[in-house]
Short mmCIF file of C-alpha atoms in Angstrom, two decimals:
data_model
loop_
_atom_site.label_atom_id
_atom_site.label_comp_id
_atom_site.label_asym_id
_atom_site.label_seq_id
_atom_site.Cartn_x
_atom_site.Cartn_y
_atom_site.Cartn_z
CA MET A 1180 -25.70 -115.64 74.49
CA TYR A 1181 -26.31 -119.42 74.60
CA SER A 1182 -22.73 -120.21 75.59
CA THR A 1183 -23.37 -118.87 79.10
CA TRP A 1184 -26.43 -121.10 79.63
CA ARG A 1185 -26.31 -124.38 81.53
CA VAL A 1186 -26.89 -127.59 79.58
CA CYS A 1187 -30.34 -128.22 81.07
CA GLU A 1188 -31.49 -124.67 80.15
CA LEU A 1189 -30.09 -125.05 76.64
CA LYS A 1190 -31.81 -128.40 76.14
CA ALA A 1191 -35.12 -126.94 77.33
CA GLU A 1192 -34.78 -124.08 74.82
CA LEU A 1193 -33.85 -126.46 71.99
CA LYS A 1194 -36.74 -128.78 72.89
CA LYS A 1195 -39.10 -125.79 72.75
CA ARG A 1196 -37.79 -124.99 69.24
CA GLY A 1197 -37.93 -128.60 68.11
CA ALA A 1198 -34.18 -128.74 67.43
CA SER A 1199 -31.83 -131.70 67.94
CA LEU A 1200 -30.74 -132.44 71.52
CA ARG A 1201 -27.75 -134.64 70.69
CA GLY A 1202 -24.14 -133.53 70.68
CA ARG A 1203 -21.88 -131.28 72.68
CA LYS A 1204 -23.05 -127.93 74.02
CA ALA A 1205 -20.99 -125.94 71.50
CA ASP A 1206 -22.38 -128.02 68.62
CA LEU A 1207 -25.95 -127.49 69.82
CA VAL A 1208 -25.45 -123.73 69.96
CA GLU A 1209 -23.74 -123.52 66.56
CA SER A 1210 -26.13 -125.84 64.68
CA ASP A 1211 -28.95 -123.29 64.88
CA ASP A 1212 -26.65 -120.51 63.62
CA LYS A 1213 -25.44 -122.66 60.70
CA LYS A 1214 -29.01 -123.24 59.52
CA LEU A 1215 -29.74 -119.51 59.59
CA ASP A 1216 -26.49 -118.76 57.74
CA LYS A 1217 -27.38 -121.36 55.08
CA ALA A 1218 -30.85 -119.83 54.63
CA LYS A 1219 -29.37 -116.34 54.37
CA SER A 1220 -26.83 -117.42 51.75
CA LEU A 1221 -29.55 -119.17 49.71
CA TYR A 1222 -31.71 -116.04 49.90
CA GLU A 1223 -28.82 -113.82 48.80
CA SER A 1224 -28.15 -116.26 45.93
CA ARG A 1225 -31.74 -115.56 44.80
CA TYR A 1226 -33.24 -119.01 45.44
CA LEU A 1227 -36.59 -117.41 46.33
CA ILE A 1228 -38.77 -117.32 43.22
CA LEU A 1229 -42.05 -115.85 44.47
CA ALA A 1230 -43.60 -114.63 47.71
CA ARG A 1231 -47.25 -113.68 48.28
CA ALA A 1232 -49.04 -112.69 51.47
CA SER A 1233 -52.65 -112.43 52.56
CA THR A 1234 -53.99 -111.33 55.95
CA VAL A 1235 -57.04 -112.97 57.50
CA GLY A 1236 -57.94 -111.94 61.05
CA ASP A 1237 -54.91 -112.18 63.34
CA SER A 1238 -52.89 -114.30 60.91
CA THR A 1239 -50.93 -113.59 57.76
CA PHE A 1240 -50.63 -116.43 55.27
CA VAL A 1241 -47.48 -116.35 53.14
CA LYS A 1242 -47.02 -118.56 50.11
CA GLY A 1243 -43.73 -118.78 48.31
CA TYR A 1244 -41.80 -120.83 45.82
CA CYS A 1245 -38.16 -121.67 46.48
CA LYS A 1246 -35.72 -123.28 44.06
CA LYS A 1247 -34.31 -126.68 44.84
CA THR A 1248 -30.56 -126.44 45.49
CA MET A 1249 -29.42 -129.25 43.20
CA ARG A 1250 -31.90 -129.21 40.32
CA ALA A 1251 -34.07 -126.78 38.40
CA LEU A 1252 -37.18 -127.79 40.37
CA GLN A 1253 -39.04 -125.67 42.88
CA TYR A 1254 -40.85 -126.29 46.14
CA GLU A 1255 -44.06 -124.65 47.31
CA VAL A 1256 -43.71 -123.22 50.82
CA ASP A 1257 -46.62 -122.10 53.04
CA VAL A 1258 -46.22 -120.20 56.33
CA LYS A 1259 -48.85 -118.91 58.76
CA ILE A 1260 -47.60 -115.94 60.80
CA HIS A 1261 -49.36 -114.45 63.83
CA LYS A 1262 -49.81 -110.66 63.93
CA ASN A 1263 -47.00 -110.36 66.51
CA GLY A 1264 -44.56 -111.87 63.98
CA THR A 1265 -44.13 -115.42 65.24
CA PRO A 1266 -44.59 -118.26 62.73
CA GLN A 1267 -47.44 -120.54 63.83
CA GLU A 1268 -47.46 -123.16 61.09
CA SER A 1269 -45.27 -123.94 58.10
CA HIS A 1270 -45.25 -126.51 55.32
CA CYS A 1271 -42.93 -127.30 52.42
CA GLU A 1272 -43.14 -129.86 49.61
CA CYS A 1273 -39.61 -131.14 50.27
CA PRO A 1274 -39.12 -134.37 52.28
CA ALA A 1275 -37.77 -132.45 55.31
CA GLY A 1276 -40.64 -129.96 55.27
CA SER A 1277 -43.64 -132.26 55.55
CA GLY A 1278 -46.10 -131.74 58.38
CA ILE A 1279 -47.50 -128.55 59.87
CA GLU A 1280 -44.29 -127.46 61.60
CA ALA A 1281 -41.69 -127.67 58.84
CA LYS A 1282 -38.22 -126.43 59.67
CA CYS A 1283 -36.44 -126.94 56.36
CA LYS A 1284 -34.15 -124.49 54.59
CA HIS A 1285 -36.86 -123.53 52.09
CA VAL A 1286 -39.11 -122.25 54.89
CA ALA A 1287 -36.11 -120.42 56.34
CA VAL A 1288 -35.37 -118.81 52.94
CA LEU A 1289 -38.98 -117.58 52.69
CA LEU A 1290 -38.91 -116.20 56.24
CA THR A 1291 -35.55 -114.52 55.54
CA GLY A 1292 -37.06 -112.90 52.45
CA ILE A 1293 -40.05 -111.65 54.44
CA GLU A 1294 -37.77 -110.25 57.13
CA HIS A 1295 -35.63 -108.52 54.48
CA MET A 1296 -38.76 -107.07 52.88
CA VAL A 1297 -40.04 -105.68 56.19
CA HIS A 1298 -36.73 -104.08 57.20
CA HIS A 1299 -35.30 -102.92 53.84
CA LYS A 1300 -38.48 -102.57 51.69
CA ILE A 1301 -36.95 -104.78 48.97
CA ILE A 1302 -36.99 -108.51 48.29
CA LEU A 1303 -34.43 -110.47 46.28
CA LEU A 1304 -36.19 -112.82 43.88
CA HIS A 1305 -34.84 -115.25 41.30
CA GLN A 1306 -34.18 -113.63 37.91
CA VAL A 1307 -34.56 -115.47 34.63
CA SER A 1308 -32.17 -114.78 31.77
CA THR A 1309 -34.59 -112.46 29.97
CA GLN A 1310 -34.75 -110.10 32.96
CA ARG A 1311 -31.05 -109.25 32.75
CA LEU A 1312 -29.68 -106.79 30.22
CA GLN A 1313 -27.93 -108.34 27.25
CA THR A 1314 -24.24 -107.61 26.93
CA PHE A 1315 -23.39 -108.87 23.45
CA HIS A 1316 -24.72 -105.80 21.56
CA MET A 1317 -22.77 -103.32 23.65
CA PRO A 1318 -19.99 -101.40 21.84
CA LYS A 1319 -16.47 -102.05 23.07
CA THR A 1320 -15.52 -98.36 22.94
CA PRO A 1321 -17.86 -95.42 23.49
CA PHE A 1322 -18.85 -93.31 20.47
CA THR A 1323 -17.16 -89.92 20.88
CA ALA A 1324 -17.78 -88.21 17.52
CA SER A 1325 -20.52 -85.63 17.16
CA PRO A 1326 -23.56 -86.50 15.06
CA ILE A 1327 -23.84 -85.19 11.48
CA ALA A 1328 -26.84 -83.07 10.50
CA ALA A 1329 -29.13 -84.72 7.93
CA HIS A 1330 -28.72 -81.97 5.33
CA LYS A 1331 -24.92 -82.43 5.42
CA LEU A 1332 -25.06 -86.16 4.64
CA PRO A 1333 -23.85 -87.06 1.13
CA LYS A 1334 -26.45 -88.02 -1.48
CA LYS A 1335 -26.80 -91.64 -2.53
CA LYS A 1336 -25.76 -90.89 -6.14
CA LYS A 1337 -22.57 -89.19 -5.00
CA ILE A 1338 -21.62 -92.20 -2.89
CA VAL A 1339 -22.19 -94.63 -5.77
CA LYS A 1340 -20.26 -92.41 -8.19
CA SER A 1341 -17.34 -92.09 -5.81
CA LEU A 1342 -17.26 -95.87 -5.27
CA VAL A 1343 -17.38 -96.58 -9.02
CA HIS A 1344 -14.70 -93.97 -9.63
CA THR A 1345 -12.37 -95.47 -7.02
CA LEU A 1346 -12.94 -99.05 -8.21
CA PHE A 1347 -12.36 -98.49 -11.91
CA THR A 1348 -9.58 -95.92 -11.87
#
């Protein structure tokens, strides 16, 4: 779509979005797509920890926590969305997300999660180790024998006698 635009039209669109205006035309077009791809891959890798929403008047306020990519820390992300779906304000605790119009990857991850929730009715959140099923108590082979009725089980005395008999004879 953007590849057919003239440079002046493309720069006007990028200026409206607050994106960088430096570089070749192809780089300007692709830089926006790369950021969205990065946010989508972080969302699919479950970097979103929590997302909450509250509606007041014409605006919906969304608060989320997103994991930091290099460490086990998390950033608090706030987004104000108009009722027509356009983000009005955003803020993140990371250095790139300061101010009222943050455009960092953490804000993009939260918005990607909201979009996924609206379209697919499910959201991918970060899972801690206790939320996953344990695998070390699983049997290696399935049990195929039929269960024995309780009245057919041998008595305790018979088991002890048979063990003593086999050990000492």
